[in-house]
Short mmCIF file of C-alpha atoms in Angstrom, two decimals:
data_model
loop_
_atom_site.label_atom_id
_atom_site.label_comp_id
_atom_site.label_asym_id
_atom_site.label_seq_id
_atom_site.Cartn_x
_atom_site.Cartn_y
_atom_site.Cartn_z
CA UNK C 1 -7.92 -1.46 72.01
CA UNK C 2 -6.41 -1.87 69.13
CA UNK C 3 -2.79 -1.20 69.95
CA UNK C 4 -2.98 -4.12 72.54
CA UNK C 5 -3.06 -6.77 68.88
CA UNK C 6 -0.66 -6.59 66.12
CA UNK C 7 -1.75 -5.96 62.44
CA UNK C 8 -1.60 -9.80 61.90
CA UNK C 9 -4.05 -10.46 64.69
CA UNK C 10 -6.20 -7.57 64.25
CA UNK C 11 -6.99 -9.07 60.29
CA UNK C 12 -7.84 -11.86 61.62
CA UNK C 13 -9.80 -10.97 64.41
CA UNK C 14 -12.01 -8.82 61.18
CA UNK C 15 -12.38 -11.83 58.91
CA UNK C 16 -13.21 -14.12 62.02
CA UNK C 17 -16.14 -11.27 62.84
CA UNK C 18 -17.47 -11.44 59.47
CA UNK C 19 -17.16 -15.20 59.20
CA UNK C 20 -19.07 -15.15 62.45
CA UNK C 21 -21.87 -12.77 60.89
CA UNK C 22 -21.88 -15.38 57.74
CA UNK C 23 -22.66 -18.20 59.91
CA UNK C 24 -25.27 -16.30 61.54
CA UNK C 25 -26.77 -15.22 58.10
CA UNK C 26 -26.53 -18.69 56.49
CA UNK C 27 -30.37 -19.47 57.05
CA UNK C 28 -31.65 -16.26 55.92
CA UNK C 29 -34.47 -17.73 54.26
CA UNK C 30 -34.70 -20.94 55.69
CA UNK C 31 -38.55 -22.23 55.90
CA UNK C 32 -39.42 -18.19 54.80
CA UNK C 33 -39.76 -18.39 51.00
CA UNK C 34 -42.71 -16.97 49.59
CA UNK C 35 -44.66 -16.37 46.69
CA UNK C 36 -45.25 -13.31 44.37
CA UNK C 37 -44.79 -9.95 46.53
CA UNK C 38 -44.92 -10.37 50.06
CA UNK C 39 -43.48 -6.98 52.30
CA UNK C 40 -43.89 -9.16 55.25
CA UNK C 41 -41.47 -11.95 53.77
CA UNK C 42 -38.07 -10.04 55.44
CA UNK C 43 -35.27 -10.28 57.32
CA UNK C 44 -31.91 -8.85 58.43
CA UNK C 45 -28.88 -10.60 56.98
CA UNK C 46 -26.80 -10.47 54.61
CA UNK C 47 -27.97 -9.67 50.52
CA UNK C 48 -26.62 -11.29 47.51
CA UNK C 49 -25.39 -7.90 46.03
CA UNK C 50 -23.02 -8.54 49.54
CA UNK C 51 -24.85 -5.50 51.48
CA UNK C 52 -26.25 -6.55 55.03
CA UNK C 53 -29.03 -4.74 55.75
CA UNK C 54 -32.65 -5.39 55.24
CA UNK C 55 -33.51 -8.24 52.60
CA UNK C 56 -36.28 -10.44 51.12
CA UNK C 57 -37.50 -13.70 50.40
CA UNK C 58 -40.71 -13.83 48.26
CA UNK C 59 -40.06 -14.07 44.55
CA UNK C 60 -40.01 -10.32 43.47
CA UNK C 61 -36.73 -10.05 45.17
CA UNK C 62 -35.02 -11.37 42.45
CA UNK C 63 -36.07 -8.49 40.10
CA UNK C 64 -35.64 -5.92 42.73
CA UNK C 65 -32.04 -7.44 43.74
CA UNK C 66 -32.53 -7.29 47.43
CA UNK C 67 -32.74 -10.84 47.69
CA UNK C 68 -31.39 -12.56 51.21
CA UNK C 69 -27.88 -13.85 50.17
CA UNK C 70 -29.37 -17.78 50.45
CA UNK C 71 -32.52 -17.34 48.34
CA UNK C 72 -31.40 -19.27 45.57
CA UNK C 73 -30.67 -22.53 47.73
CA UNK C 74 -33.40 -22.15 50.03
CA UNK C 75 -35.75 -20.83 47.48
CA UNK C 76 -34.96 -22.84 44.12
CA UNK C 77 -37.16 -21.89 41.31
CA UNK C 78 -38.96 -24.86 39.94
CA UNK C 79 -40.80 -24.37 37.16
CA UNK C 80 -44.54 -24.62 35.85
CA UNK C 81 -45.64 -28.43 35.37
CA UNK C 82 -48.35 -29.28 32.49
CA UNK C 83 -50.59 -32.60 31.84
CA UNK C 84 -50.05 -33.80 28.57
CA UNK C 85 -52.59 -32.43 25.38
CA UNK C 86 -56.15 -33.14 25.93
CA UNK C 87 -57.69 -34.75 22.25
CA UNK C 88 -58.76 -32.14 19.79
CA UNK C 89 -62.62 -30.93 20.40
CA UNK C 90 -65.05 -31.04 17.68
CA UNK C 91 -65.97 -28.14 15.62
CA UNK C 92 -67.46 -25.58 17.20
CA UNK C 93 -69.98 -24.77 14.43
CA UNK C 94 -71.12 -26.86 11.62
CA UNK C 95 -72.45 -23.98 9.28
CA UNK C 96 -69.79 -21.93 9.21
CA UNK C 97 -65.97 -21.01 9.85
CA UNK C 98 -64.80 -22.57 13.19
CA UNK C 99 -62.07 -24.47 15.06
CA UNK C 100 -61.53 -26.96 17.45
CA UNK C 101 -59.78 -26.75 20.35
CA UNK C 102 -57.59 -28.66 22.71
CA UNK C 103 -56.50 -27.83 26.60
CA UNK C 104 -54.13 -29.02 29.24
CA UNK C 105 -53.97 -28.35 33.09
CA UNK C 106 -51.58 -26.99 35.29
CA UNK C 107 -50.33 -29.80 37.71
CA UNK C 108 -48.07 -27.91 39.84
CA UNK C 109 -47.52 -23.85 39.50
CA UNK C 110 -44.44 -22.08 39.28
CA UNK C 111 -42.50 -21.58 42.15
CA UNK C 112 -40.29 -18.89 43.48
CA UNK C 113 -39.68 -17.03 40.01
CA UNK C 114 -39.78 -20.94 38.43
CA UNK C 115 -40.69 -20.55 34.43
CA UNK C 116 -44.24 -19.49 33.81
CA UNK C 117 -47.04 -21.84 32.62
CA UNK C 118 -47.36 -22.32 28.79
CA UNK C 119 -50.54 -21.90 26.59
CA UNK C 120 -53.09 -24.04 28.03
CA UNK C 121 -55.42 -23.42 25.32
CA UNK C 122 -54.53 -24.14 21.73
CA UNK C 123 -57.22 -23.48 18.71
CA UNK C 124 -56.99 -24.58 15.04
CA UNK C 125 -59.43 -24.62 12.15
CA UNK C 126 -61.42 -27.24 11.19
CA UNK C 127 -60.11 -28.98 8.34
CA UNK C 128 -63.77 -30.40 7.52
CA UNK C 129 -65.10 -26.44 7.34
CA UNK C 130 -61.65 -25.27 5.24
CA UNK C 131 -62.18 -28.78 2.86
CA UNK C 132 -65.74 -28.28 2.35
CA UNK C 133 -65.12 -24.20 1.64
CA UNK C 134 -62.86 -25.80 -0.80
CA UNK C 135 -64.56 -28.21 -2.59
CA UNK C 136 -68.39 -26.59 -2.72
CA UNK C 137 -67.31 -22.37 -2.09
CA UNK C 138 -69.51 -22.23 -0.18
CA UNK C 139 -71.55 -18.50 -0.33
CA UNK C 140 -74.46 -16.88 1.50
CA UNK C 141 -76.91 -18.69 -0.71
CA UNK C 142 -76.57 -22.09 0.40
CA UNK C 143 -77.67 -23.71 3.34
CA UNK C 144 -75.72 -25.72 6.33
CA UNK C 145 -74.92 -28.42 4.22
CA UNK C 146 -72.99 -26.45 1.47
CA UNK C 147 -74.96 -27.78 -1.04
CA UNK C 148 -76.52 -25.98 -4.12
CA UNK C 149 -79.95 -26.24 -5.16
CA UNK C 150 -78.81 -28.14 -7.82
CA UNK C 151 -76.84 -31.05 -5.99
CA UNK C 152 -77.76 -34.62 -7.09
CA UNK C 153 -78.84 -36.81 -4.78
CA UNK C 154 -77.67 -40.55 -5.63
CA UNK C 155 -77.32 -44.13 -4.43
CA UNK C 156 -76.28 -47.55 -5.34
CA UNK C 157 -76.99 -48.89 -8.65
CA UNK C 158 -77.90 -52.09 -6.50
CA UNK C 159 -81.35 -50.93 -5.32
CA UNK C 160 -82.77 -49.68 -8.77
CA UNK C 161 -85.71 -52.04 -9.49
CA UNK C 162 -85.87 -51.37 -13.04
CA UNK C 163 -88.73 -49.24 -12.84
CA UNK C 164 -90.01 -48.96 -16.47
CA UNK C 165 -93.64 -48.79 -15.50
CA UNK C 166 -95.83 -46.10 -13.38
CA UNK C 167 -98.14 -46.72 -10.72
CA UNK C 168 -100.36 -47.95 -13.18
CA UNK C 169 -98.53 -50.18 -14.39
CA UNK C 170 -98.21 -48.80 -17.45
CA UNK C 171 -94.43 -48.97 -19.55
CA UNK C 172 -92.24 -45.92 -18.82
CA UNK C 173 -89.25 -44.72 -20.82
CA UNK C 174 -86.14 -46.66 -19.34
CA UNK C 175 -84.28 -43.31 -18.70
CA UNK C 176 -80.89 -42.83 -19.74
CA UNK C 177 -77.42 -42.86 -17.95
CA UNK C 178 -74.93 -39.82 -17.46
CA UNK C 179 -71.18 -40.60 -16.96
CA UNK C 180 -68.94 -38.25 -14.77
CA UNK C 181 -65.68 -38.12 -13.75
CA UNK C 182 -65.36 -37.58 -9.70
CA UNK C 183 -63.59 -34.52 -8.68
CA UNK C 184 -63.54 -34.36 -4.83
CA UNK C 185 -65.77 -36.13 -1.94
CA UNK C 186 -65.38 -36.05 1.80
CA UNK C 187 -63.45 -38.34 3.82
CA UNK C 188 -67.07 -39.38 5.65
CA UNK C 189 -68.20 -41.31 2.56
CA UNK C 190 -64.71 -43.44 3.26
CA UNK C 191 -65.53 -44.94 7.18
CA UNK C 192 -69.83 -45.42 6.25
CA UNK C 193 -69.94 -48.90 7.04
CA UNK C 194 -73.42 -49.35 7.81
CA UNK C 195 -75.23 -52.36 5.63
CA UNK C 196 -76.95 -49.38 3.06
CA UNK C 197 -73.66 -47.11 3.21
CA UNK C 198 -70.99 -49.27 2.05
CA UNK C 199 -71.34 -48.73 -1.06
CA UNK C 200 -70.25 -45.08 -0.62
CA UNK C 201 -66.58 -46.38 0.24
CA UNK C 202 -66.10 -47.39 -3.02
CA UNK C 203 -66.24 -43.42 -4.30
CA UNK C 204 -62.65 -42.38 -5.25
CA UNK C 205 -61.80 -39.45 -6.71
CA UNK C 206 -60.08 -39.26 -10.66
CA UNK C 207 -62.82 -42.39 -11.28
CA UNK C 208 -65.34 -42.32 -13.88
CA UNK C 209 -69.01 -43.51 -12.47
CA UNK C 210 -72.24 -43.86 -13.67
CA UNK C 211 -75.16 -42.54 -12.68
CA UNK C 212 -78.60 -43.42 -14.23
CA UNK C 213 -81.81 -41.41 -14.59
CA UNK C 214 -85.27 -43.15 -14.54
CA UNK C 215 -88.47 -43.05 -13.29
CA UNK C 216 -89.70 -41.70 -11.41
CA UNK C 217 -86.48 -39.17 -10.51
CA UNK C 218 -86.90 -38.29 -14.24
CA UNK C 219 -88.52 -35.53 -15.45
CA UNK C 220 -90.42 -36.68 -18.25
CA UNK C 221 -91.42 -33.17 -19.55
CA UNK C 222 -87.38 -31.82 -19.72
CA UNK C 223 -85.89 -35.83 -19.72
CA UNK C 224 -83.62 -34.62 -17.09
CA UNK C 225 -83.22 -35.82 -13.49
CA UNK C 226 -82.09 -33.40 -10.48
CA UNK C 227 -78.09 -32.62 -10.98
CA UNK C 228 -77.58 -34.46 -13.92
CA UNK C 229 -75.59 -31.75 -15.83
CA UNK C 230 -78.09 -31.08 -18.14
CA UNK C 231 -78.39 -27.29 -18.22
CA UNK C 232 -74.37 -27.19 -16.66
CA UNK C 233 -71.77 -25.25 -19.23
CA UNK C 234 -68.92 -27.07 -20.15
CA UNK C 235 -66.64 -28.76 -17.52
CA UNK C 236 -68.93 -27.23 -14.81
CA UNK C 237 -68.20 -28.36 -11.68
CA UNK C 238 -71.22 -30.05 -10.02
CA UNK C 239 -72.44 -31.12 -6.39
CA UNK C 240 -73.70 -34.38 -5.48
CA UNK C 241 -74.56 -35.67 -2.24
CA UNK C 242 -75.09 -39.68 -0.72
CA UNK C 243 -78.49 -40.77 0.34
CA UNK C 244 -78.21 -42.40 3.86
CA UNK C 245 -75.26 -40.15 4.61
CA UNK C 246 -75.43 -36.45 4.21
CA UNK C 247 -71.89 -35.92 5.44
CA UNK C 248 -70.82 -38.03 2.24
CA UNK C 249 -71.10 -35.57 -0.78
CA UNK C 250 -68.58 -34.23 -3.41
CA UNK C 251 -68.32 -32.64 -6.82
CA UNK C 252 -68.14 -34.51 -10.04
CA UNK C 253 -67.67 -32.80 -13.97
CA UNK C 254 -70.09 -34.08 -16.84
CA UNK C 255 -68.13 -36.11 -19.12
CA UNK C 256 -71.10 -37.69 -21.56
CA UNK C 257 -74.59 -38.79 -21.83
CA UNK C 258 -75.20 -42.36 -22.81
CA UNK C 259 -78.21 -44.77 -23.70
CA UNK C 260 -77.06 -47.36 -20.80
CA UNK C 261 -74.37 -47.56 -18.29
CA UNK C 262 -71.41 -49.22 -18.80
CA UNK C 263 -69.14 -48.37 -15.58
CA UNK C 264 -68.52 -51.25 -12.91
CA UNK C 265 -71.54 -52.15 -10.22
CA UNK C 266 -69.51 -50.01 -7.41
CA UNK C 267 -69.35 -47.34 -10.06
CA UNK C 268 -72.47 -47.06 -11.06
CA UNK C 269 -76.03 -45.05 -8.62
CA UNK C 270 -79.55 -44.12 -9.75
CA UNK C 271 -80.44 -40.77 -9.25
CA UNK C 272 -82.91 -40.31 -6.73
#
């Protein structure tokens, strides 16, 4: 049949029989994409490696390179779409080494081969536990709260009575004061704004305060009052902690005992 056309015609009856198949293989995967491995997902056309045979449409084809020559107009990959970061969770545990976490949802998955989903979990430590470790070292010996046997427990200068006499109303030493110099406290005792809390945002660290021991938080057999330092080797850090706020507590170094306290009123607490 062939000597009835010239070699002119006969080339261009070839290319006009493939550009026939073409057209007949342009919707190779038209409305037939699918996800993941699917055996089922198949046709006969022409592939992108420019084989016609037998070739697929789900989204392993592209690693297997037997894709249908359309896939990647009919089938465009379209990535994984996230919400925005959820707001960091609390700690998980109070008494010990934890972290918080924070999530975020998948709002529309990957599509054919599309780029996978990112974390959607993200954990980090709690800054109160790592500050906390930090400031008391905190060891199997003390309880949740991180504080030592020995903490002080204080409050405002503002609601000592001047309590120089005993239930019987008999006259009781006057005490004496103990100055420190504040060394760390946590960032709770800095938003207490409750009426009998206030007084805890004026704690800064680097200040000198006050703190006074009387009656009856004095001891009047060893003249010493819970925390004061008294028994505390030189520049010994020690642990105090707020009354009315237990999250507000810190560490403070003995700097001198005196007869009567001389720091400011925000700078100077009773032992209690």
């Amino acid at each position: 049949m062939m000597g009835f056309f010239s070699v002119e015609q006969s080339a261009v009856l070839v290319v006009a029989a493939l550009f026939g198949m073409y057209q007949f293989a342009k919707g190779g995967c038209s409305g037939r994409c699918c996800q993941g491995t699917d055996f089922t997902c198949v046709t006969t056309d022409w592939r992108m490696d420019l084989v016609y045979g037998t070739c697929y449409c789900d989204e392993r084809c592209l690693k297997t390179k037997d894709c249908c020559f359309d896939y990647p107009t009919e089938c465009p990959a379209q990535p994984c779409v996230v919400s925005e970061w959820s707001h960091w969770s609390g700690c998980a545990h109070h008494c010990q080494p934890s972290f918080r976490v924070r999530r975020r949802s998948v709002e529309r998955p990957p599509q054919n081969s599309g780029q996978a989903c990112p974390r959607l979990e993200e954990q980090a430590g709690c800054m109160e536990y790592q500050y906390l470790n930090y400031v008391f070292r905190w060891n199997s010996n003390m309880d949740c709260f991180g504080l030592n046997p020995g903490a002080a427990f204080i409050t405002t200068m503002e609601y000592s009575k001047g309590r120089t006499h005993d239930l019987y109303r008999a006259p009781t030493d006057v005490g004496f004061c103990i100055e420190f110099k504040m060394e760390s406290l946590t960032p709770q005792c800095m938003v207490e704004n409750r009426p009998y809390t206030r007084w805890m945002q004026y704690l800064r660290e680097g200040y000198s305060v006050c703190v006074a021991c009387q009656p009856p938080a004095m001891n009047n057999h060893s003249w010493s009052c819970q925390g004061d330092g008294n028994l505390a080797e030189r520049d010994e850090l020690l642990h105090w902690q707020a009354v009315g706020s237990p999250r507000c507590r810190g560490t403070w170094r003995k700097v001198q005992r005196l007869q009567h306290c001389s720091c400011p009123q925000v700078h100077s607490f009773i032992f209690i």
